Amino acid sequence: MANTKKIMFISVHGDPLAKLGGIQSGGQNIYVKEVVNALEAFGFTADVFTHWSDPAAPPIQLIGKKSRVIRLAAGD
């Protein structure tokens, strides 16, 4: 079995890939994205779970080379 370093990250505030400047897209979104980039630099892969605020966004999307944003239909 391969030694994988995987992290589950929950972003309750907003989607780290949302277009900046919206109601729920600002500084914390940038912070989450940068944390994922740093984790990947240390060999980790992260799954970032967040609520699905934009119906045009896909349910799963890459946020780095291997990490993903997983959007859940879970309210506003």
CSV table of N, CA, C and O in Angstrom, one decimal:
chain,number,residue,atom,x,y,z
A,1,MET,N,0.8,-1.2,0.0
A,1,MET,CA,0.0,0.0,0.0
A,1,MET,C,0.9,1.2,0.0
A,1,MET,O,1.8,1.3,0.8
A,2,ALA,N,0.6,2.2,-0.8
A,2,ALA,CA,1.3,3.4,-0.9
A,2,ALA,C,1.1,4.3,0.3
A,2,ALA,O,0.0,4.3,0.9
A,3,ASN,N,2.1,5.0,0.7
A,3,ASN,CA,2.0,5.9,1.8
A,3,ASN,C,1.5,7.3,1.3
A,3,ASN,O,2.3,8.1,0.8
A,4,THR,N,0.2,7.5,1.5
A,4,THR,CA,-0.4,8.7,1.0
A,4,THR,C,-0.7,9.6,2.2
A,4,THR,O,-1.1,9.1,3.3
A,5,LYS,N,-0.4,10.9,2.0
A,5,LYS,CA,-0.7,11.9,3.0
A,5,LYS,C,-1.9,12.7,2.5
A,5,LYS,O,-1.8,13.5,1.7
A,6,LYS,N,-3.1,12.4,3.1
A,6,LYS,CA,-4.3,13.0,2.6
A,6,LYS,C,-5.0,13.8,3.8
A,6,LYS,O,-5.0,13.3,4.9
A,7,ILE,N,-5.5,14.9,3.5
A,7,ILE,CA,-6.2,15.8,4.5
A,7,ILE,C,-7.6,16.1,4.0
A,7,ILE,O,-7.8,16.4,2.8
A,8,MET,N,-8.5,16.0,4.9
A,8,MET,CA,-9.9,16.5,4.7
A,8,MET,C,-9.9,17.9,5.3
A,8,MET,O,-9.7,18.1,6.5
A,9,PHE,N,-10.3,18.9,4.5
A,9,PHE,CA,-10.3,20.3,4.8
A,9,PHE,C,-11.8,20.8,4.7
A,9,PHE,O,-12.3,20.6,3.6
A,10,ILE,N,-12.4,21.3,5.7
A,10,ILE,CA,-13.7,21.8,5.6
A,10,ILE,C,-13.7,23.3,5.6
A,10,ILE,O,-13.2,24.0,6.5
A,11,SER,N,-14.2,23.9,4.5
A,11,SER,CA,-14.3,25.4,4.4
A,11,SER,C,-15.7,25.8,4.6
A,11,SER,O,-16.5,25.8,3.6
A,12,VAL,N,-16.1,26.2,5.8
A,12,VAL,CA,-17.5,26.5,6.1
A,12,VAL,C,-17.9,27.9,5.6
A,12,VAL,O,-19.0,28.2,5.4
A,13,HIS,N,-16.9,28.7,5.4
A,13,HIS,CA,-17.2,30.1,5.0
A,13,HIS,C,-17.5,30.2,3.5
A,13,HIS,O,-18.4,30.9,3.1
A,14,GLY,N,-16.7,29.6,2.7
A,14,GLY,CA,-17.0,29.7,1.2
A,14,GLY,C,-16.0,28.9,0.4
A,14,GLY,O,-15.1,28.3,0.9
A,15,ASP,N,-16.3,28.9,-0.9
A,15,ASP,CA,-15.6,28.1,-1.9
A,15,ASP,C,-14.3,28.8,-2.3
A,15,ASP,O,-14.3,29.9,-2.7
A,16,PRO,N,-13.1,28.1,-2.1
A,16,PRO,CA,-11.9,28.8,-2.4
A,16,PRO,C,-11.6,29.0,-3.9
A,16,PRO,O,-10.7,29.8,-4.2
A,17,LEU,N,-12.5,28.5,-4.7
A,17,LEU,CA,-12.3,28.7,-6.2
A,17,LEU,C,-13.4,29.7,-6.7
A,17,LEU,O,-13.5,29.9,-7.9
A,18,ALA,N,-14.2,30.2,-5.8
A,18,ALA,CA,-15.3,31.2,-6.2
A,18,ALA,C,-14.6,32.5,-6.7
A,18,ALA,O,-13.5,32.9,-6.3
A,19,LYS,N,-15.3,33.1,-7.7
A,19,LYS,CA,-14.8,34.4,-8.2
A,19,LYS,C,-14.8,35.4,-7.1
A,19,LYS,O,-15.8,35.6,-6.3
A,20,LEU,N,-13.6,36.0,-6.9
A,20,LEU,CA,-13.5,37.0,-5.8
A,20,LEU,C,-14.3,38.2,-6.0
A,20,LEU,O,-14.6,38.6,-7.1
A,21,GLY,N,-14.8,38.8,-4.8
A,21,GLY,CA,-15.6,40.0,-4.9
A,21,GLY,C,-17.0,39.8,-4.6
A,21,GLY,O,-17.8,40.7,-4.6
A,22,GLY,N,-17.4,38.5,-4.5
A,22,GLY,CA,-18.8,38.2,-4.3
A,22,GLY,C,-19.2,38.3,-2.8
A,22,GLY,O,-18.3,38.6,-1.9
A,23,ILE,N,-20.4,37.9,-2.5
A,23,ILE,CA,-20.9,38.0,-1.1
A,23,ILE,C,-20.0,37.1,-0.2
A,23,ILE,O,-19.7,37.4,0.9
A,24,GLN,N,-19.7,35.9,-0.7
A,24,GLN,CA,-19.0,34.9,0.1
A,24,GLN,C,-17.6,34.6,-0.5
A,24,GLN,O,-17.2,33.4,-0.4
A,25,SER,N,-17.0,35.5,-1.1
A,25,SER,CA,-15.7,35.3,-1.7
A,25,SER,C,-14.8,36.4,-1.5
A,25,SER,O,-14.9,37.5,-2.1
A,26,GLY,N,-13.8,36.2,-0.6
A,26,GLY,CA,-12.9,37.2,-0.3
A,26,GLY,C,-11.6,36.6,0.4
A,26,GLY,O,-11.1,35.6,-0.1
A,27,GLY,N,-11.1,37.3,1.4
A,27,GLY,CA,-9.9,36.9,2.0
A,27,GLY,C,-9.8,35.5,2.5
A,27,GLY,O,-8.7,34.8,2.3
A,28,GLN,N,-10.8,34.9,3.1
A,28,GLN,CA,-10.7,33.6,3.6
A,28,GLN,C,-10.6,32.6,2.5
A,28,GLN,O,-9.9,31.6,2.6
A,29,ASN,N,-11.2,32.9,1.4
A,29,ASN,CA,-11.2,32.0,0.2
A,29,ASN,C,-9.7,31.9,-0.3
A,29,ASN,O,-9.2,30.8,-0.6
A,30,ILE,N,-9.1,33.1,-0.3
A,30,ILE,CA,-7.7,33.1,-0.8
A,30,ILE,C,-6.8,32.3,0.2
A,30,ILE,O,-5.9,31.6,-0.2
A,31,TYR,N,-7.1,32.5,1.5
A,31,TYR,CA,-6.3,31.8,2.5
A,31,TYR,C,-6.4,30.3,2.4
A,31,TYR,O,-5.4,29.6,2.4
A,32,VAL,N,-7.6,29.8,2.2
A,32,VAL,CA,-7.8,28.3,2.0
A,32,VAL,C,-7.0,27.8,0.8
A,32,VAL,O,-6.4,26.8,0.9
A,33,LYS,N,-7.1,28.6,-0.3
A,33,LYS,CA,-6.4,28.2,-1.5
A,33,LYS,C,-4.9,28.1,-1.3
A,33,LYS,O,-4.2,27.2,-1.7
A,34,GLU,N,-4.4,29.1,-0.6
A,34,GLU,CA,-2.9,29.1,-0.3
A,34,GLU,C,-2.5,28.0,0.7
A,34,GLU,O,-1.4,27.5,0.6
A,35,VAL,N,-3.3,27.7,1.7
A,35,VAL,CA,-3.0,26.6,2.6
A,35,VAL,C,-3.0,25.3,1.8
A,35,VAL,O,-2.0,24.5,2.0
A,36,VAL,N,-3.9,25.1,0.9
A,36,VAL,CA,-3.8,23.9,0.1
A,36,VAL,C,-2.6,23.8,-0.8
A,36,VAL,O,-1.9,22.8,-0.9
A,37,ASN,N,-2.2,24.9,-1.4
A,37,ASN,CA,-0.9,25.0,-2.1
A,37,ASN,C,0.3,24.6,-1.2
A,37,ASN,O,1.2,23.9,-1.7
A,38,ALA,N,0.3,25.2,0.0
A,38,ALA,CA,1.4,24.9,0.9
A,38,ALA,C,1.4,23.4,1.3
A,38,ALA,O,2.5,22.8,1.4
A,39,LEU,N,0.2,22.8,1.5
A,39,LEU,CA,0.1,21.4,1.9
A,39,LEU,C,0.7,20.5,0.8
A,39,LEU,O,1.4,19.6,1.0
A,40,GLU,N,0.3,20.9,-0.5
A,40,GLU,CA,0.8,20.1,-1.6
A,40,GLU,C,2.4,20.2,-1.7
A,40,GLU,O,3.0,19.2,-2.1
A,41,ALA,N,2.9,21.4,-1.4
A,41,ALA,CA,4.4,21.5,-1.4
A,41,ALA,C,5.1,20.6,-0.4
A,41,ALA,O,6.2,20.2,-0.6
A,42,PHE,N,4.3,20.2,0.7
A,42,PHE,CA,4.9,19.3,1.7
A,42,PHE,C,4.5,17.8,1.4
A,42,PHE,O,4.6,16.9,2.2
A,43,GLY,N,3.9,17.6,0.2
A,43,GLY,CA,3.5,16.2,-0.2
A,43,GLY,C,2.2,15.7,0.2
A,43,GLY,O,1.9,14.6,0.1
A,44,PHE,N,1.3,16.6,0.7
A,44,PHE,CA,0.0,16.2,1.1
A,44,PHE,C,-1.0,16.5,-0.1
A,44,PHE,O,-0.7,17.3,-1.0
A,45,THR,N,-2.1,15.8,-0.1
A,45,THR,CA,-3.2,16.0,-1.0
A,45,THR,C,-4.4,16.3,-0.1
A,45,THR,O,-4.7,15.6,0.9
A,46,ALA,N,-5.1,17.4,-0.5
A,46,ALA,CA,-6.3,17.8,0.3
A,46,ALA,C,-7.6,17.7,-0.5
A,46,ALA,O,-7.6,18.0,-1.7
A,47,ASP,N,-8.6,17.3,0.2
A,47,ASP,CA,-10.0,17.4,-0.3
A,47,ASP,C,-10.7,18.5,0.5
A,47,ASP,O,-10.8,18.4,1.7
A,48,VAL,N,-11.0,19.6,-0.2
A,48,VAL,CA,-11.7,20.7,0.5
A,48,VAL,C,-13.2,20.6,0.3
A,48,VAL,O,-13.6,20.7,-0.8
A,49,PHE,N,-13.9,20.4,1.4
A,49,PHE,CA,-15.4,20.4,1.3
A,49,PHE,C,-15.9,21.7,1.6
A,49,PHE,O,-15.6,22.4,2.6
A,50,THR,N,-16.9,22.2,0.8
A,50,THR,CA,-17.5,23.4,0.9
A,50,THR,C,-19.0,23.4,0.4
A,50,THR,O,-19.3,22.4,-0.3
A,51,HIS,N,-19.7,24.4,0.7
A,51,HIS,CA,-21.1,24.4,0.2
A,51,HIS,C,-21.1,24.8,-1.2
A,51,HIS,O,-20.3,25.6,-1.7
A,52,TRP,N,-22.1,24.3,-2.0
A,52,TRP,CA,-22.2,24.6,-3.4
A,52,TRP,C,-23.0,25.9,-3.6
A,52,TRP,O,-24.2,25.8,-3.7
A,53,SER,N,-22.3,27.0,-3.7
A,53,SER,CA,-23.0,28.3,-3.8
A,53,SER,C,-23.3,28.7,-5.2
A,53,SER,O,-24.2,29.6,-5.5
A,54,ASP,N,-22.6,28.2,-6.2
A,54,ASP,CA,-22.7,28.6,-7.6
A,54,ASP,C,-23.2,27.4,-8.4
A,54,ASP,O,-22.4,26.4,-8.6
A,55,PRO,N,-24.4,27.4,-8.9
A,55,PRO,CA,-24.9,26.2,-9.6
A,55,PRO,C,-24.2,25.9,-10.9
A,55,PRO,O,-24.2,24.8,-11.4
A,56,ALA,N,-23.4,26.9,-11.4
A,56,ALA,CA,-22.7,26.7,-12.6
A,56,ALA,C,-21.3,26.0,-12.4
A,56,ALA,O,-20.7,25.5,-13.3
A,57,ALA,N,-20.9,25.9,-11.1
A,57,ALA,CA,-19.7,25.3,-10.8
A,57,ALA,C,-19.8,23.8,-10.8
A,57,ALA,O,-20.9,23.3,-10.3
A,58,PRO,N,-18.8,23.0,-11.2
A,58,PRO,CA,-18.9,21.6,-11.1
A,58,PRO,C,-18.9,21.1,-9.7
A,58,PRO,O,-18.4,21.8,-8.8
A,59,PRO,N,-19.4,19.9,-9.4
A,59,PRO,CA,-19.4,19.4,-8.0
A,59,PRO,C,-18.0,19.1,-7.5
A,59,PRO,O,-17.8,19.2,-6.3
A,60,ILE,N,-17.1,18.7,-8.4
A,60,ILE,CA,-15.7,18.4,-8.0
A,60,ILE,C,-14.8,19.1,-8.9
A,60,ILE,O,-15.0,19.1,-10.2
A,61,GLN,N,-13.8,19.8,-8.4
A,61,GLN,CA,-12.9,20.6,-9.2
A,61,GLN,C,-11.5,20.6,-8.6
A,61,GLN,O,-11.3,20.7,-7.4
A,62,LEU,N,-10.4,20.5,-9.5
A,62,LEU,CA,-9.1,20.5,-8.9
A,62,LEU,C,-8.8,21.9,-8.4
A,62,LEU,O,-9.2,22.9,-9.0
A,63,ILE,N,-8.0,22.0,-7.3
A,63,ILE,CA,-7.6,23.3,-6.7
A,63,ILE,C,-6.1,23.4,-6.7
A,63,ILE,O,-5.5,24.4,-6.5
A,64,GLY,N,-5.4,22.3,-7.1
A,64,GLY,CA,-4.0,22.3,-7.2
A,64,GLY,C,-3.6,21.2,-8.2
A,64,GLY,O,-4.4,20.9,-9.1
A,65,LYS,N,-2.4,20.6,-8.0
A,65,LYS,CA,-2.0,19.6,-8.9
A,65,LYS,C,-2.8,18.3,-8.6
A,65,LYS,O,-3.1,17.5,-9.6
A,66,LYS,N,-3.1,18.0,-7.4
A,66,LYS,CA,-3.8,16.8,-7.0
A,66,LYS,C,-5.0,17.0,-6.0
A,66,LYS,O,-5.8,16.1,-5.9
A,67,SER,N,-5.0,18.2,-5.4
A,67,SER,CA,-6.1,18.4,-4.4
A,67,SER,C,-7.4,18.8,-5.1
A,67,SER,O,-7.4,19.3,-6.3
A,68,ARG,N,-8.5,18.7,-4.4
A,68,ARG,CA,-9.8,18.9,-5.0
A,68,ARG,C,-10.7,19.8,-4.1
A,68,ARG,O,-10.6,19.7,-2.9
A,69,VAL,N,-11.6,20.5,-4.7
A,69,VAL,CA,-12.7,21.2,-4.0
A,69,VAL,C,-13.9,20.3,-4.3
A,69,VAL,O,-14.2,19.9,-5.5
A,70,ILE,N,-14.6,19.9,-3.2
A,70,ILE,CA,-15.8,19.0,-3.4
A,70,ILE,C,-16.9,19.9,-2.8
A,70,ILE,O,-17.0,20.2,-1.6
A,71,ARG,N,-17.9,20.2,-3.7
A,71,ARG,CA,-19.0,21.1,-3.3
A,71,ARG,C,-20.2,20.2,-3.0
A,71,ARG,O,-20.6,19.3,-3.7
A,72,LEU,N,-20.8,20.6,-1.8
A,72,LEU,CA,-22.0,19.9,-1.3
A,72,LEU,C,-23.2,20.8,-1.3
A,72,LEU,O,-23.1,21.9,-0.9
A,73,ALA,N,-24.3,20.3,-1.7
A,73,ALA,CA,-25.6,21.0,-1.7
A,73,ALA,C,-26.0,21.1,-0.2
A,73,ALA,O,-26.6,20.1,0.3
A,74,ALA,N,-25.6,22.1,0.5
A,74,ALA,CA,-25.9,22.2,1.9
A,74,ALA,C,-26.3,23.6,2.4
A,74,ALA,O,-25.7,24.1,3.4
A,75,GLY,N,-27.2,24.2,1.7
A,75,GLY,CA,-27.6,25.5,2.2
A,75,GLY,C,-26.9,26.7,1.6
A,75,GLY,O,-26.0,26.5,0.7
A,76,ASP,N,-27.1,27.9,2.1
A,76,ASP,CA,-26.5,29.1,1.6
A,76,ASP,C,-25.1,29.2,2.1
A,76,ASP,O,-24.7,28.9,3.2
